Structure formats: structure tokens, C-alpha cells
PDB file of C-alpha atoms in Angstrom:
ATOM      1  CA  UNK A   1       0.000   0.000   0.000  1.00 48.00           C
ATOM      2  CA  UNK A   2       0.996   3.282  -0.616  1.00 51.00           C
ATOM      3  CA  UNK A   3       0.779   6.332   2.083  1.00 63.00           C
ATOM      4  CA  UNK A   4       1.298   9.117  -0.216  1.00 71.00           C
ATOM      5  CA  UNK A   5      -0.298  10.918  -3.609  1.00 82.00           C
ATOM      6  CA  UNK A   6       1.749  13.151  -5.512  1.00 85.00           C
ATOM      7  CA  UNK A   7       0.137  15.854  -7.228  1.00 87.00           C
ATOM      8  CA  UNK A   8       0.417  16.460 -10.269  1.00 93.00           C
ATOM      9  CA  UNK A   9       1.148  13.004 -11.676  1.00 92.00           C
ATOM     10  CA  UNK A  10       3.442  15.142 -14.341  1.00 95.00           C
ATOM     11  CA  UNK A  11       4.891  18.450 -15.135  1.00 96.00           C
ATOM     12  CA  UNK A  12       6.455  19.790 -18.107  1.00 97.00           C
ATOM     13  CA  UNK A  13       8.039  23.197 -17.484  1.00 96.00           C
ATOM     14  CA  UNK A  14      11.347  25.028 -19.054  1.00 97.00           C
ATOM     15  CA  UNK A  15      14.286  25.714 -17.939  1.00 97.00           C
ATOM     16  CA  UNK A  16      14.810  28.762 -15.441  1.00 97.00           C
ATOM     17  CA  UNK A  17      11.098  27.979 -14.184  1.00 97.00           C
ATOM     18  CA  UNK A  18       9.962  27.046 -10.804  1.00 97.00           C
ATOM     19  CA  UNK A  19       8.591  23.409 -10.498  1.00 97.00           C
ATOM     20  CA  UNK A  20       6.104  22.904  -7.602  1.00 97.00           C
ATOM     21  CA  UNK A  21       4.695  19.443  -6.267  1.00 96.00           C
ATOM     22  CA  UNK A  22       3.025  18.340  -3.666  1.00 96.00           C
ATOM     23  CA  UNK A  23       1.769  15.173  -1.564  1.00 95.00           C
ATOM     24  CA  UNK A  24      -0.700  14.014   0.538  1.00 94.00           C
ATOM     25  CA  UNK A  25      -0.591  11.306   3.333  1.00 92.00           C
ATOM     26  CA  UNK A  26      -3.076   9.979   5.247  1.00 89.00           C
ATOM     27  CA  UNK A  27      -1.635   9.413   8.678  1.00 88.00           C
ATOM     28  CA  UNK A  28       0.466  11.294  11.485  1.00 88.00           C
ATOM     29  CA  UNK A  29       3.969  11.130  10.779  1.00 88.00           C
ATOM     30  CA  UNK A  30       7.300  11.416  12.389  1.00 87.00           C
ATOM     31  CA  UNK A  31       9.336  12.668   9.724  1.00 89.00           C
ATOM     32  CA  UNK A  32       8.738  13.318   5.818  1.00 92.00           C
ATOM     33  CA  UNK A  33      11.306  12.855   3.008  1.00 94.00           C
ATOM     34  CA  UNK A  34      11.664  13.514  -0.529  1.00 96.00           C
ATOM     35  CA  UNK A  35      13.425  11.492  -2.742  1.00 97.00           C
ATOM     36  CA  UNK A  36      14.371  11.588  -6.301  1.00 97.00           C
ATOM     37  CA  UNK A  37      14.573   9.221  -9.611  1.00 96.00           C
ATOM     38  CA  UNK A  38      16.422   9.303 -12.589  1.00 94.00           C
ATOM     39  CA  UNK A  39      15.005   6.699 -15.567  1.00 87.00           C
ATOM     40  CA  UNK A  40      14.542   3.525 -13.434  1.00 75.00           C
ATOM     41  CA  UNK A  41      17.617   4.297 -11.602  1.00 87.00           C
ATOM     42  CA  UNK A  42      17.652   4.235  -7.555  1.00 88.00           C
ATOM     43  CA  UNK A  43      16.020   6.547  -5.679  1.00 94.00           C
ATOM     44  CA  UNK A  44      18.532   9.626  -4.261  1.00 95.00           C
ATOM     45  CA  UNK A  45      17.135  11.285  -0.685  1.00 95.00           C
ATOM     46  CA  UNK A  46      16.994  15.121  -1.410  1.00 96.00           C
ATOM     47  CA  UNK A  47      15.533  16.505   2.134  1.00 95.00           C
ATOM     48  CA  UNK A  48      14.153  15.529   5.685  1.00 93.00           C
ATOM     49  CA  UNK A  49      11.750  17.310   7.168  1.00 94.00           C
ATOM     50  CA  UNK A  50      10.473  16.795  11.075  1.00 91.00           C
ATOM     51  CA  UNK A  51       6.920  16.903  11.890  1.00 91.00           C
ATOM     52  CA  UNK A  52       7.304  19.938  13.889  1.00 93.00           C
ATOM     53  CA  UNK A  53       8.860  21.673  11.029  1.00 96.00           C
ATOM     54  CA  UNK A  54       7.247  24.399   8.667  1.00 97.00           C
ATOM     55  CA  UNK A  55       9.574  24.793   5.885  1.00 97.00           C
ATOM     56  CA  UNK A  56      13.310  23.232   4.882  1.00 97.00           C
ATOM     57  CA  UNK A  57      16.094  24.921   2.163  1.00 96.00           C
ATOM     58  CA  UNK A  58      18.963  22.848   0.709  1.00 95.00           C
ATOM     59  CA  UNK A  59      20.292  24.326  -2.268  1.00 96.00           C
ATOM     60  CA  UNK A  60      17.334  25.346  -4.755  1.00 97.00           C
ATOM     61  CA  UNK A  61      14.904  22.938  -3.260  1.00 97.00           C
ATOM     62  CA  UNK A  62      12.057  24.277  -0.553  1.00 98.00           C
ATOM     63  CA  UNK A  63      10.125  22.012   1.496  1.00 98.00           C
ATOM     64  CA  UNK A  64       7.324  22.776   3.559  1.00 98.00           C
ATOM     65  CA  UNK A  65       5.437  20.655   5.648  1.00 97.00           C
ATOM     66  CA  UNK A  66       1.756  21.340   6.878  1.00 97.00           C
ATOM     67  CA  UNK A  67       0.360  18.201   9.277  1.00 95.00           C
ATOM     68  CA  UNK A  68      -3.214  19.900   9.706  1.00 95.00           C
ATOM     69  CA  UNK A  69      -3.542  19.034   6.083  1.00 95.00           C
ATOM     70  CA  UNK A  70      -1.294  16.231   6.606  1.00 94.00           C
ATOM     71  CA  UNK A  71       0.410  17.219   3.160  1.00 95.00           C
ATOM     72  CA  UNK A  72       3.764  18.942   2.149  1.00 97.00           C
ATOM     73  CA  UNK A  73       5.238  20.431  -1.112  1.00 97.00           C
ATOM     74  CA  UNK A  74       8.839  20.135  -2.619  1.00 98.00           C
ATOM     75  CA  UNK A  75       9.749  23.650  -4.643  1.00 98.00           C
ATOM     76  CA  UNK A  76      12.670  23.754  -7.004  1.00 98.00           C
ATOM     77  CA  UNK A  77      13.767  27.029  -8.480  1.00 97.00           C
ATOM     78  CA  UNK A  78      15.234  27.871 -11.307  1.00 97.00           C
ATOM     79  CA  UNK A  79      14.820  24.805 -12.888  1.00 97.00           C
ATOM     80  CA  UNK A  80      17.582  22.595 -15.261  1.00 97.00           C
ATOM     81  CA  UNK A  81      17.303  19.928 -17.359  1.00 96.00           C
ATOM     82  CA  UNK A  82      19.079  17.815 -15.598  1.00 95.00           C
ATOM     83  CA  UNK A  83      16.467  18.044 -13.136  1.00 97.00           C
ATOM     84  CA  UNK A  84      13.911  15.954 -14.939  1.00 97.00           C
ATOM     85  CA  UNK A  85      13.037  13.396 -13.061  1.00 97.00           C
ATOM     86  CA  UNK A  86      10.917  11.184 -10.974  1.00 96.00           C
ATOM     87  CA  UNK A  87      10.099  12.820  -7.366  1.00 97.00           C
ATOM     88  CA  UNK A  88       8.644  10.468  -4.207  1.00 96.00           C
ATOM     89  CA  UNK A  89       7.646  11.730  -1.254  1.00 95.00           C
ATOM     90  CA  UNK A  90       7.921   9.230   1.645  1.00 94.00           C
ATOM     91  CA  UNK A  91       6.705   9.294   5.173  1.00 91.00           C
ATOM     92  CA  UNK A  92       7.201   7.079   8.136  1.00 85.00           C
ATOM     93  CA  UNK A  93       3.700   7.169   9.319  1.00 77.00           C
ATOM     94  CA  UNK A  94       4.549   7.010  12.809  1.00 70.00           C
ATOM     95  CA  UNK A  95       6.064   3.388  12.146  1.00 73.00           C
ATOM     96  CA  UNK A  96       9.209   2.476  12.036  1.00 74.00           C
ATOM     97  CA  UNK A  97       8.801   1.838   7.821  1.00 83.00           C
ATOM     98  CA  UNK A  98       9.008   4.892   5.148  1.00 88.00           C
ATOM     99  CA  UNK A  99       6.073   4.573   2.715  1.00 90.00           C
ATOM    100  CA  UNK A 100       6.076   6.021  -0.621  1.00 92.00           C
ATOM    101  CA  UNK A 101       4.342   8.139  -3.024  1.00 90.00           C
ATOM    102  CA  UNK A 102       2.876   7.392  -6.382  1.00 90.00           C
ATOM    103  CA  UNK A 103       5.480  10.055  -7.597  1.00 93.00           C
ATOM    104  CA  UNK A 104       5.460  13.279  -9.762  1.00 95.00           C
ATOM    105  CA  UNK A 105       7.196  12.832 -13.192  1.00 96.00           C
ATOM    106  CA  UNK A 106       8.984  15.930 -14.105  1.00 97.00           C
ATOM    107  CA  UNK A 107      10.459  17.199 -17.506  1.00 97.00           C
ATOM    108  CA  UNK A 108      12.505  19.948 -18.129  1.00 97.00           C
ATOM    109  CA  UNK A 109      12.976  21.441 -21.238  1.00 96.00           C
ATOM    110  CA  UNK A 110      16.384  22.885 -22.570  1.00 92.00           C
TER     111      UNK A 110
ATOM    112  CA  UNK B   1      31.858  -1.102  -0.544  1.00 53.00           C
ATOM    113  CA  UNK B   2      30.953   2.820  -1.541  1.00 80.00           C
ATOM    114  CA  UNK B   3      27.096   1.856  -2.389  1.00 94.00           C
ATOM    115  CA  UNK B   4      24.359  -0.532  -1.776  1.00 96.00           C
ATOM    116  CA  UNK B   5      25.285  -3.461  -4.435  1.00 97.00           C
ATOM    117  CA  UNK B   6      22.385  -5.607  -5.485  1.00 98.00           C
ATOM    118  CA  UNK B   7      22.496  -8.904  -7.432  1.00 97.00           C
ATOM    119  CA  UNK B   8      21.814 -10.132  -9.652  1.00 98.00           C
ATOM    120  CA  UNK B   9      20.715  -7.061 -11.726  1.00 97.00           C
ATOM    121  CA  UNK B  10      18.415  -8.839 -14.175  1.00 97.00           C
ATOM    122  CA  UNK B  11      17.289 -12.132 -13.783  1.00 98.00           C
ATOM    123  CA  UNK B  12      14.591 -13.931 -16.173  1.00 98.00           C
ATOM    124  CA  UNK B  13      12.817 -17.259 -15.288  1.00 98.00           C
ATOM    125  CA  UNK B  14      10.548 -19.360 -16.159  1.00 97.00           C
ATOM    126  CA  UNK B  15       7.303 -19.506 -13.566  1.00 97.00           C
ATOM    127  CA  UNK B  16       7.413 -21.938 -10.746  1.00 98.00           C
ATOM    128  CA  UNK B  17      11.413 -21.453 -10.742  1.00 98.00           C
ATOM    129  CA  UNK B  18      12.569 -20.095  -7.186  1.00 98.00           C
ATOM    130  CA  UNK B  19      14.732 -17.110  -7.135  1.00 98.00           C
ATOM    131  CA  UNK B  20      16.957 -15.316  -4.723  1.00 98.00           C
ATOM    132  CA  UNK B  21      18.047 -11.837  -5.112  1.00 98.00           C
ATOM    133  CA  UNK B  22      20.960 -10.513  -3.114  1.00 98.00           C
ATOM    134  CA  UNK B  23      21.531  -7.194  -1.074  1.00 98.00           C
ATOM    135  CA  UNK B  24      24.907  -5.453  -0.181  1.00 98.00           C
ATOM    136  CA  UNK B  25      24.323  -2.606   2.159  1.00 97.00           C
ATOM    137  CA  UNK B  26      26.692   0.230   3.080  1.00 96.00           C
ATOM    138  CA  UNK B  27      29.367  -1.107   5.432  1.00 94.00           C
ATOM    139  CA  UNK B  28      28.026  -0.534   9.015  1.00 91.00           C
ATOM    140  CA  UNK B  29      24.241   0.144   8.196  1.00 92.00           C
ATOM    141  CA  UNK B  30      21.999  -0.807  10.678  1.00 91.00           C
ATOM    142  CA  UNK B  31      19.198  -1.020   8.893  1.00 92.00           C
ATOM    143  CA  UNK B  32      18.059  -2.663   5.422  1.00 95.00           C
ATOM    144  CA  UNK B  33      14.614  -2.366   3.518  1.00 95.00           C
ATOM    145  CA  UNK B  34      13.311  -4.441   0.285  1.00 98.00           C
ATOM    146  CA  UNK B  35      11.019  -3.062  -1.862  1.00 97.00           C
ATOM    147  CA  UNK B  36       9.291  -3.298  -5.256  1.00 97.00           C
ATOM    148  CA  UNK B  37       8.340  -1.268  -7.750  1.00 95.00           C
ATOM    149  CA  UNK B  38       6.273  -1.612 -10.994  1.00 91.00           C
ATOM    150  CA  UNK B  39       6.711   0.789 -13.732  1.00 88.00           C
ATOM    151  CA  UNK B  40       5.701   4.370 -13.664  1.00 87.00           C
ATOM    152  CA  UNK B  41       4.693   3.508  -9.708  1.00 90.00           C
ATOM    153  CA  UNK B  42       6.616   4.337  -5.956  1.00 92.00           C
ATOM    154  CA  UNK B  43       8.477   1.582  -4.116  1.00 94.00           C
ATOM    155  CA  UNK B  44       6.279  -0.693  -2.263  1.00 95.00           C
ATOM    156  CA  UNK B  45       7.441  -1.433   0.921  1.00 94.00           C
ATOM    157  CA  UNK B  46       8.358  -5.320   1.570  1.00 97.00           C
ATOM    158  CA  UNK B  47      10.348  -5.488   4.607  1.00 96.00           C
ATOM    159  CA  UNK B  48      13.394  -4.590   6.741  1.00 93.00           C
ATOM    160  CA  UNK B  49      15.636  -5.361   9.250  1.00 93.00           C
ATOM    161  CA  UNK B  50      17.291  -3.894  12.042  1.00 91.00           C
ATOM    162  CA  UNK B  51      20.465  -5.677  12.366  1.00 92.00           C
ATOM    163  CA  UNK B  52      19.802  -8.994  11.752  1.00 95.00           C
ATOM    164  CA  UNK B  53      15.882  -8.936  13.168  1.00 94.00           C
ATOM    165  CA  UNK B  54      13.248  -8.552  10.817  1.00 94.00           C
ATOM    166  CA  UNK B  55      11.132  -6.329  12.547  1.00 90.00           C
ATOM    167  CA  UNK B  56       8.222  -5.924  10.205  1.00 90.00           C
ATOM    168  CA  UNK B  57       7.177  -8.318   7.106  1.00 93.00           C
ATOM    169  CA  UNK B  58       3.726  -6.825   6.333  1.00 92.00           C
ATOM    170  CA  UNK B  59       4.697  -6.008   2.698  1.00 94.00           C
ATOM    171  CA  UNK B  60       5.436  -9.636   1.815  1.00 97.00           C
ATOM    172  CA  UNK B  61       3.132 -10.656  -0.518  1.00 96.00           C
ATOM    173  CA  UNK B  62       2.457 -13.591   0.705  1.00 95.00           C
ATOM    174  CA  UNK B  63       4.294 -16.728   1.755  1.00 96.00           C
ATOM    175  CA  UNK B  64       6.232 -17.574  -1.239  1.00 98.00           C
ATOM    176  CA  UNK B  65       8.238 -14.720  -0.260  1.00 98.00           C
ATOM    177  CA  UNK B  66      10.942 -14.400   2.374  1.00 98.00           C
ATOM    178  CA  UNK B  67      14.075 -12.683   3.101  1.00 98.00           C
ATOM    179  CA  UNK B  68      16.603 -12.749   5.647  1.00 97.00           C
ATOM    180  CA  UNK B  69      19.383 -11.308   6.989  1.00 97.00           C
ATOM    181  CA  UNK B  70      21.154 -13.644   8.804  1.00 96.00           C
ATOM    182  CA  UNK B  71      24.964 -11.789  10.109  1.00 93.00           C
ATOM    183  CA  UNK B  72      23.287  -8.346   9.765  1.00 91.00           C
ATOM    184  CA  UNK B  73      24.510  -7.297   6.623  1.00 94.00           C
ATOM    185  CA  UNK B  74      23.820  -9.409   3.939  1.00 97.00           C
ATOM    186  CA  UNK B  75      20.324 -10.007   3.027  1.00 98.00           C
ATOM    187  CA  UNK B  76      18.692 -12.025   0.521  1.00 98.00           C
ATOM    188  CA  UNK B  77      15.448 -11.821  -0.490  1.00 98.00           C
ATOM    189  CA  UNK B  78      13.802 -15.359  -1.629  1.00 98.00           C
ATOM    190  CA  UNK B  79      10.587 -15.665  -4.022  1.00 98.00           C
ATOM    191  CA  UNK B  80       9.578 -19.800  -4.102  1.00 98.00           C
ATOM    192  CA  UNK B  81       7.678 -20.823  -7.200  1.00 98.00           C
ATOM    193  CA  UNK B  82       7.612 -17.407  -9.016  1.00 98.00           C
ATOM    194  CA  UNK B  83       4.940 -16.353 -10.861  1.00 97.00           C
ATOM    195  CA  UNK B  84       4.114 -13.806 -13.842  1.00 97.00           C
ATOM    196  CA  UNK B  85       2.657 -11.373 -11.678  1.00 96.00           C
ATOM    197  CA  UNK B  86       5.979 -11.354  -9.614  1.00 97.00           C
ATOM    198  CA  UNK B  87       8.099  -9.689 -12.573  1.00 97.00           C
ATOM    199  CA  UNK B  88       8.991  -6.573 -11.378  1.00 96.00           C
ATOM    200  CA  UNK B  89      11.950  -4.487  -9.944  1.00 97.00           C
ATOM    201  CA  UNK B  90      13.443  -5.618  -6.757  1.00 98.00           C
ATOM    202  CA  UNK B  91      15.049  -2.557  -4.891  1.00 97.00           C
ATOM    203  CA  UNK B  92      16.996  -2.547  -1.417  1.00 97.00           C
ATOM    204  CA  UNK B  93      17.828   0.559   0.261  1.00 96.00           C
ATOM    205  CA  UNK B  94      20.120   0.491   3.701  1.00 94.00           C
ATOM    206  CA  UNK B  95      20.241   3.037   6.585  1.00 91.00           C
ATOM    207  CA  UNK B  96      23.091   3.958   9.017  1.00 87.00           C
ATOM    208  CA  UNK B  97      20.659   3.985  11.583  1.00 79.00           C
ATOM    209  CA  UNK B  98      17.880   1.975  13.329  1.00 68.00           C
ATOM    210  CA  UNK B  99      15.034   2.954  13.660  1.00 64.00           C
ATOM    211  CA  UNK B 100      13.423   4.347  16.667  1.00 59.00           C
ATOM    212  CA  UNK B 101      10.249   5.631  18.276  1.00 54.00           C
ATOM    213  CA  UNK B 102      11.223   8.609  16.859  1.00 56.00           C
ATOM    214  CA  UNK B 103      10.647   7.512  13.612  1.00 61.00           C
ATOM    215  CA  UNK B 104      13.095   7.180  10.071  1.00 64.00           C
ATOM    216  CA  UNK B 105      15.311   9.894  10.717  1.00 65.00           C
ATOM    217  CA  UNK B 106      17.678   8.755   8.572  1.00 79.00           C
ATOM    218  CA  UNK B 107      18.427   8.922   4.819  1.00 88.00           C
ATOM    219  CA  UNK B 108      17.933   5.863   3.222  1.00 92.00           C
ATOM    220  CA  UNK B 109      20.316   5.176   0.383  1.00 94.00           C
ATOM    221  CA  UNK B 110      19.244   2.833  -3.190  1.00 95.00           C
ATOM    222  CA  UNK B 111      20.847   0.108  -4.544  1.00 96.00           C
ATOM    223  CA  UNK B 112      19.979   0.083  -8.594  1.00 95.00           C
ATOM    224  CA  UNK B 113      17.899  -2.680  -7.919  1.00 96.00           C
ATOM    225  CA  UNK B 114      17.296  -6.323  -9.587  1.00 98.00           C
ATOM    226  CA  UNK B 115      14.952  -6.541 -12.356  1.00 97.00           C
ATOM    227  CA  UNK B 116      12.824  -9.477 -12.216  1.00 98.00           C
ATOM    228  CA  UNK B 117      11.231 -11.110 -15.140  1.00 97.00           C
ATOM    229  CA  UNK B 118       8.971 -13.996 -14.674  1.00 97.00           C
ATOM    230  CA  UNK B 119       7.914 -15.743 -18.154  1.00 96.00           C
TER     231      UNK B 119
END
């Protein structure tokens, strides 16, 4: 089973444009991550965030985390094509297992 | 070694064959997690291991599949009399720590996974 729905399913933007996407879960978590997935590669972990955090930076990505909606969103600015990609969210569902996402598909264009 | 190492990496077989697919975490990970994931879909969560305890099995399909773990590193996930529906992509990920009541507060880091086609 899955915990998590990304949203959209996929995005086509250009480069230098902000890509937004965000996922739903349906119970209380611990801690949320985002992960990342090149063409059927493995997955890469791009960010943690805590339950009792709002919002997260590394680099260009944003994450913020609301648990009243029990959903969170994954910004990256300025966009590259070497960013397209498959994106998972993943939470631990206050278990000791991380549950992910059906994924958003993103693709960049030059 | 520098990265989770799975094998083998594809692996094709004919149904009712029994397969085992193999797991190399990170030197000194505590914990490791199998997965699978169909095309176009997330990982579905399997099972995992703390050490050499397999602390939750809930994914397992159902009994034709197994895994184990046996000096804490190494793990090898077992699929008796395979099936069509079985073909998929075997992943294992491995984290340097357990978990906790606290949650996953750890990274968990990818092998490239074992492709599994049942004909």
C-alpha cells in the first residue's frame, strides 16, 4: 500500500522555471522525506523534514510541511534539465517503515 | 563497498522457478529495507531489518516470499515458485541507523535494484 499521492502526476516546465509538487498522506507522521529518480535508476534522498517543522532549504529545493492538512510540497527554483526526473515523497507514518508516493514525473525542457 | 550493491541485476525465469536476489548494504548500516516497484509507480514497501531482526514483514506478498538477513549485513530476499505477476523491480535501500520511536530519521540510500522477469 501506498501512504502518499503526488500531485500532479506530471509536469512539463522550461528551464529557469519554478517546479512545484506536492503530496498528501493519510496518517500522522514522524518525519517526511523527498526522494528523487532518474530513468529507473535508484532513488537519491533530497531533504528531511520533522513533523514539527514548517519549511526546509537545501540548495534550490524548498520544502514545507503542513500536518493539519497532513500534506507537504517540494519547490525547485530555477529549474535545469538535468532536473527531470521522478520525485517520491515518503513518510514514516509514525512506524518504524518509510512509505512512498505514487510520484510526480517531471520534464525539463532545454 | 561505496554503495548498496544488489544482485543479480536482471534475472529472467521461467514460472514456478525459485529465485533469490541478493543485497549489499553500506558497510556498518543498521538497517536494510526491500522493496518493489512496478513501472511508472513508488516503491512498495516489503520489509526490513534492524540488524539482523526482521522487525516488520507486512509487505510480503504472501508466503512464497521471504528474506533474511542472517549476520546483519547481507540479506537475501527469496521468491519460491515465481509467478508472472511477480516480474517486477526488486530494490533494497540500507540506513546507518535503526530505527526508533522517533521515527526514520535517517536517509535511506538505493541500490539500482534487480529486475525481475517472470515468463
Amino acid at each position: 500500500s501506498q501512504q502518499g499521492e503526488e500531485d500532479p502526476q506530471a509536469l512539463s516546465i522550461q528551464e529557469g522555471e519554478n517546479a512545484t509538487m506536492n503530496c498528501s498522506y493519510k496518517t500522522s507522521i514522524n518525519n517526511l522525506q523527498w526522494y528523487r529518480q532518474n530513468s529507473g535508476r535508484g532513488l537519491v534522498h533530497l531533504i528531511l523534514i520533522r513533523s514539527n517543522e514548517r519549511e526546509k532549504h537545501s540548495g534550490r529545493l524548498r520544502v514545507t510541511l503542513d500536518t493539519s492538512k497532513k500534506s507537504s510540497s517540494l519547490l525547485i527554483t530555477a529549474s535545469r534539465a538535468a532536473d527531470t526526473a521522478s520525485y517520491f515523497c515518503a513518510t514514516d507514518g509514525n512506524t518504524d517503515k518509510l512509505i512512498f508516493g505514487t510520484g510526480t514525473r517531471l520534464q525539463v525542457f532545454p | 563497498g561505496a554503495g548498496v550493491s544488489q544482485s543479480p541485476r536482471y534475472k529472467v525465469t521461467k514460472r514456478g522457478q525459485d529465485v533469490a536476489l541478493r543485497c549489499d548494504p553500506i558497510s556498518g548500516h543498521v538497517s536494510l529495507y526491500w522493496y518493489r516497484q512496478a513501472l511508472g509507480q513508488g516503491p512498495e514497501f516489503l520489509t526490513y531489518f534492524n540488524y539482523e531482526a526482521q522487525q516488520d514483514k507486512s509487505g510480503l506478498p504472501n508466503d512464497r516470499f521471504s528474506a533474511e538477513r542472517p549476520e546483519g549485513s547481507i540479506s537475501t530476499l527469496t521468491i519460491q515458485r515465481t509467478e508472472q505477476r511477480d516480474s517486477a523491480m526488486y530494490r533494497c535501500a540500507s540506513s546507518l541507523f535503526g530505527t526508533t520511536s522517533g521515527g526514520i530519521t535517517g536517509e535511506l540510500f538505493f541500490g539500482e535494484g534487480s529486475r525481475l522477469t517472470v515468463l
